[in-house]
Tab-separated table of C-alpha atoms and ligand atoms in Angstrom:
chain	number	residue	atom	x	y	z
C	1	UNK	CA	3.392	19.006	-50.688
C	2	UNK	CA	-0.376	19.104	-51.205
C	3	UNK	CA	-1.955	16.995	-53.673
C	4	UNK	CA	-1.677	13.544	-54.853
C	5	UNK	CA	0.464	13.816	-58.097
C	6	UNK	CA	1.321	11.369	-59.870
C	7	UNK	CA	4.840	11.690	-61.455
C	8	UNK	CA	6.676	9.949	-64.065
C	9	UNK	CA	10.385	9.167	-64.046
C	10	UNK	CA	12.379	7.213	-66.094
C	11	UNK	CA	15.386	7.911	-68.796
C	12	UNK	CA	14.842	9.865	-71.902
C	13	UNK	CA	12.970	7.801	-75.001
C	14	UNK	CA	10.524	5.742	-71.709
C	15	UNK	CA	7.627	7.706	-72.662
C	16	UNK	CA	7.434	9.901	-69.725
C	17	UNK	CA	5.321	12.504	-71.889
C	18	UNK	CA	2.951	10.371	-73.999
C	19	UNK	CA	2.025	8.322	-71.764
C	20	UNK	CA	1.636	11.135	-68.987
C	21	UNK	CA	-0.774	12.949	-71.566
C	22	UNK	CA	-2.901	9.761	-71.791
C	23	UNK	CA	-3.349	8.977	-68.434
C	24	UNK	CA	-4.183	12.657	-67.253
C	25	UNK	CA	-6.516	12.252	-69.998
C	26	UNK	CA	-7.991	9.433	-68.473
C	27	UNK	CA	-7.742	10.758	-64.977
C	28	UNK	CA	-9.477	14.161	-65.993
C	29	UNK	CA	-6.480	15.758	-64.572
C	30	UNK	CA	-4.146	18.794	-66.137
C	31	UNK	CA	-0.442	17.047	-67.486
C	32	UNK	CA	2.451	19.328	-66.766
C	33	UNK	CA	5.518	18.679	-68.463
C	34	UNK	CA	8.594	19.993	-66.346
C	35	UNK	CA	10.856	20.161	-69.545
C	36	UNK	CA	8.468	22.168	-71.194
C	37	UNK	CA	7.638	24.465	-68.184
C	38	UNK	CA	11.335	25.192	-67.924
C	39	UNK	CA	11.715	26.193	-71.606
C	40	UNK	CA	9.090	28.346	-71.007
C	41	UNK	CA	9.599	29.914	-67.795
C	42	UNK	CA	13.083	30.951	-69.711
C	43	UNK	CA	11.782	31.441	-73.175
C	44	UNK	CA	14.826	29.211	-75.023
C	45	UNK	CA	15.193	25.680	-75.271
C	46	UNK	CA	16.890	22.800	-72.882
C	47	UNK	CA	19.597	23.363	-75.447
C	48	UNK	CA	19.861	26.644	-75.797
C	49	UNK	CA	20.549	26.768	-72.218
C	50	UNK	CA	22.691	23.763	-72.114
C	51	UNK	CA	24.754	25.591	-74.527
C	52	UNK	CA	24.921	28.971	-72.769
C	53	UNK	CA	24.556	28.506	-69.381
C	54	UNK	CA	25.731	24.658	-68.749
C	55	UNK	CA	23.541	21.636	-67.359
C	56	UNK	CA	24.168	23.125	-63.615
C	57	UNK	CA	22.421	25.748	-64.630
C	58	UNK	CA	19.697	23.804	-66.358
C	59	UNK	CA	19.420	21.372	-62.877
C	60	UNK	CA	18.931	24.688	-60.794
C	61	UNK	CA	15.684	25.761	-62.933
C	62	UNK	CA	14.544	22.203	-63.368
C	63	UNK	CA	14.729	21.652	-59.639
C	64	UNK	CA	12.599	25.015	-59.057
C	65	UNK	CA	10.187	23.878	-61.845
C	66	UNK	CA	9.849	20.856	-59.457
C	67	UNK	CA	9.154	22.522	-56.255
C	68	UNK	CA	6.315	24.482	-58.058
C	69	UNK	CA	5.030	21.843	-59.567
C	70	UNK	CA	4.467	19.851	-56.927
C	71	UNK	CA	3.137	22.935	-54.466
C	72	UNK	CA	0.488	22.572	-56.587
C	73	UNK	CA	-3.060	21.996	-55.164
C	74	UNK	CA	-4.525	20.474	-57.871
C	75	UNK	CA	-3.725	16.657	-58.608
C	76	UNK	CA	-1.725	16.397	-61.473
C	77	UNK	CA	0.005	13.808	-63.591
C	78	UNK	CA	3.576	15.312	-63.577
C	79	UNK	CA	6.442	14.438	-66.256
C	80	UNK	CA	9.921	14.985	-65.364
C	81	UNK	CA	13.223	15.113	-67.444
C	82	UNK	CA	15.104	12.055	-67.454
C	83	UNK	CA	17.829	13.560	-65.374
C	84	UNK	CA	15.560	14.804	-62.362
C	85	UNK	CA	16.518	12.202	-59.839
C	86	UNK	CA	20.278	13.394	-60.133
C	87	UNK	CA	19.269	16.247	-57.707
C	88	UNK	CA	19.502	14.527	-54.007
C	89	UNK	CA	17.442	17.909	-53.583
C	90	UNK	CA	14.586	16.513	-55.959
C	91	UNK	CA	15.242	13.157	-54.772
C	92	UNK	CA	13.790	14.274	-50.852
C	93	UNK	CA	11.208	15.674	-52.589
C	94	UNK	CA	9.708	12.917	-54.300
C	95	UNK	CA	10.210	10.335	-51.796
C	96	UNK	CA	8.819	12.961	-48.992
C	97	UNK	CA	5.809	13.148	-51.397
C	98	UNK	CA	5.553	9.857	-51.717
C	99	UNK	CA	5.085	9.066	-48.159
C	100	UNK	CA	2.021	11.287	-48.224
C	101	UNK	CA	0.234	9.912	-51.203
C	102	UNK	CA	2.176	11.146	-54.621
C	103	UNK	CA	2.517	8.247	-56.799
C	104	UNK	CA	6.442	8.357	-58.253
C	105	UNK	CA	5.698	5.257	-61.162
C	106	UNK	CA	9.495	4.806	-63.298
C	107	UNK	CA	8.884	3.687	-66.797
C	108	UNK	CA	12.184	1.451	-67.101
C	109	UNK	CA	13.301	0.624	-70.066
C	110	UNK	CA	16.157	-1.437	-71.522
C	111	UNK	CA	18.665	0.600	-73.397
C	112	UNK	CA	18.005	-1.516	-76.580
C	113	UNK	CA	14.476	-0.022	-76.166
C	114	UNK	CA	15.056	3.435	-76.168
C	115	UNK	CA	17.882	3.642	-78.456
C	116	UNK	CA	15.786	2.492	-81.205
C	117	UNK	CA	13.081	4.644	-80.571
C	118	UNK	CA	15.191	8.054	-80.374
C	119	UNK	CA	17.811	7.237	-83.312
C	120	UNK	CA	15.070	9.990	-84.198
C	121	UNK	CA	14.824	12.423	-81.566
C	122	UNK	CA	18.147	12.625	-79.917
C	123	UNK	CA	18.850	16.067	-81.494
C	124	UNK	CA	17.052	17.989	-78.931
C	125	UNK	CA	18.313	15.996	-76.000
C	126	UNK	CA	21.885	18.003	-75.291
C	127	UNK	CA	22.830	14.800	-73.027
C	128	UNK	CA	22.823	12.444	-76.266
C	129	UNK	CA	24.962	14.074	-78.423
C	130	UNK	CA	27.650	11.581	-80.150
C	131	UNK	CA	27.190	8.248	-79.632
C	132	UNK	CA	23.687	7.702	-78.447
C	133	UNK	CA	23.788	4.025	-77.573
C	134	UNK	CA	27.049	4.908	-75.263
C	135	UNK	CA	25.478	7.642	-73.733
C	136	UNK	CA	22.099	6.103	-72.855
C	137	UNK	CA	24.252	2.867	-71.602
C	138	UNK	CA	25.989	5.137	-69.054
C	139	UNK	CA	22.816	7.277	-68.030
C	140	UNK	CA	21.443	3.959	-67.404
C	141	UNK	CA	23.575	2.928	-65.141
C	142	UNK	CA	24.470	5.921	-63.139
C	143	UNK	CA	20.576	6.035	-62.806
C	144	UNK	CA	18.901	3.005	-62.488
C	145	UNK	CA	19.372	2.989	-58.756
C	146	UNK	CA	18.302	6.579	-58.353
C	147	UNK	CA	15.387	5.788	-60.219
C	148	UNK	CA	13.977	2.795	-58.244
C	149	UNK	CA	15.108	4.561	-54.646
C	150	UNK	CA	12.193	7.261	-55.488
C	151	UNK	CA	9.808	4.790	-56.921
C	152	UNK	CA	6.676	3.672	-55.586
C	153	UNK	CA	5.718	1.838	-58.284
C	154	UNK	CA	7.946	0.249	-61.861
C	155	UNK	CA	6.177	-0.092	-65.165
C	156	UNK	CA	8.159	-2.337	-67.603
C	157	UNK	CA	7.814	-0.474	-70.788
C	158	UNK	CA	9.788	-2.881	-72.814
C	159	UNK	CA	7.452	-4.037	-76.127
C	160	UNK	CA	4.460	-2.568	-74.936
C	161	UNK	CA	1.948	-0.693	-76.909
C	162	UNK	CA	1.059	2.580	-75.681
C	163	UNK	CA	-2.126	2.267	-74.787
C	164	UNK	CA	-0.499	-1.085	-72.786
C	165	UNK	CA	1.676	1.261	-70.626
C	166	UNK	CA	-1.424	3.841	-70.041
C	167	UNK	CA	-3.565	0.597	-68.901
C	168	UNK	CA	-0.290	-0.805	-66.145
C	169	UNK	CA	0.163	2.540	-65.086
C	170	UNK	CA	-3.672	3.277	-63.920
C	171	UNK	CA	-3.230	-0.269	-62.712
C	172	UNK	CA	-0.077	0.260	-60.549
C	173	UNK	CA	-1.491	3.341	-59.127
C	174	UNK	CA	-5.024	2.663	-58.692
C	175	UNK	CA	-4.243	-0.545	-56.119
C	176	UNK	CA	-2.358	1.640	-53.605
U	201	LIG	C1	17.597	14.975	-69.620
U	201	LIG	C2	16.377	14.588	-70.127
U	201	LIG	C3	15.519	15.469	-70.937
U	201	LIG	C4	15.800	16.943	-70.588
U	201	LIG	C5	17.271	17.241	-70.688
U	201	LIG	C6	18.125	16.358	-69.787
U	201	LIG	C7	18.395	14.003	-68.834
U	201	LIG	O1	14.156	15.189	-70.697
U	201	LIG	O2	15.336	17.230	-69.290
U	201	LIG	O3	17.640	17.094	-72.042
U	201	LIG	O4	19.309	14.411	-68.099
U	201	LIG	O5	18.085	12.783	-68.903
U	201	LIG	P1	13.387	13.869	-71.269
U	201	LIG	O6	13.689	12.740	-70.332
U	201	LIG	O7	11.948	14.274	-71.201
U	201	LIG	O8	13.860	13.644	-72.650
């Protein structure tokens, strides 16, 4: 672990990636998106290899993706899939970071929140196909406690603007 990261965690729909591009913006820092770097590092989508290989499969490049990311010496602002904390593996990780200056913020989120805002874009999360409200009900609370055990600092997302979020997040990390 090298650099002072700041990662985002949270369940799918908190806003993990927008708001991670607007505060790396604002910190002058590169944004790395680990769902992103694993469909690329594979060349098919988190679907594609949901569908082909299973989510174990998926976990085992996600958790690499991870590793890299974070060996990086650069400070970046880091988003991570919804389901990264299910790793204990990734869980050590970020909470060994942590203790040596990564910032691990959550963006939590009530599941009235982010079923209304991905009635939308459910169809390329694999993990919300069906009944979306169900699903997002039981990630929630298989997760929750995973989610605040890595934490080092919880943004309440919950009716907030955007640009709301960016501003609590600099907030929450700039007073450690
Ligand atoms: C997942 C969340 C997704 C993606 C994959 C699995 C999860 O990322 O990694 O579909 O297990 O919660 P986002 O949280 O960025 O949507």
């Amino acid at each position: 672990m090298s650099a002072d990261h700041l990662v985002l965690v949270g369940l799918m729909g908190s806003g993990k990636s927008s708001v991670g591009r607007r505060v790396a913006d604002a910190l002058g820092r590169p944004f790395v998106d680990t769902d992103q770097r694993v469909e690329r590092r594979e060349g098919r989508t988190i679907r594609d290899i949901f569908a082909t290989d299973g989510e174990a499969v998926f976990r085992d490049i996600e958790s690499s993706v991870l590793v890299d990311v974070l060996s990086s010496t650069e400070p970046a602002v880091i988003a991570t899939g919804g389901g990264i904390v299910t790793r204990s593996d990734n869980r050590d990780l970020l909470a060994e970071g942590r203790d040596s200056g990564v910032h691990v913020v959550w963006l939590r989120a009530t599941v009235d929140t982010l079923a209304a805002r991905l009635a939308a874009g459910a169809s390329r999360r694999p993990l919300l196909d069906g009944d979306v409200r169900g699903r997002l009900t039981e990630l929630d609370e298989r997760r929750r406690d995973l989610y605040g055990a890595v934490a080092s600092e919880v943004v309440d997302v919950d009716d907030r603007t955007l640009d709301d979020v960016v501003s609590a997040v600099l907030a929450a990390t700039e007073s450690r």
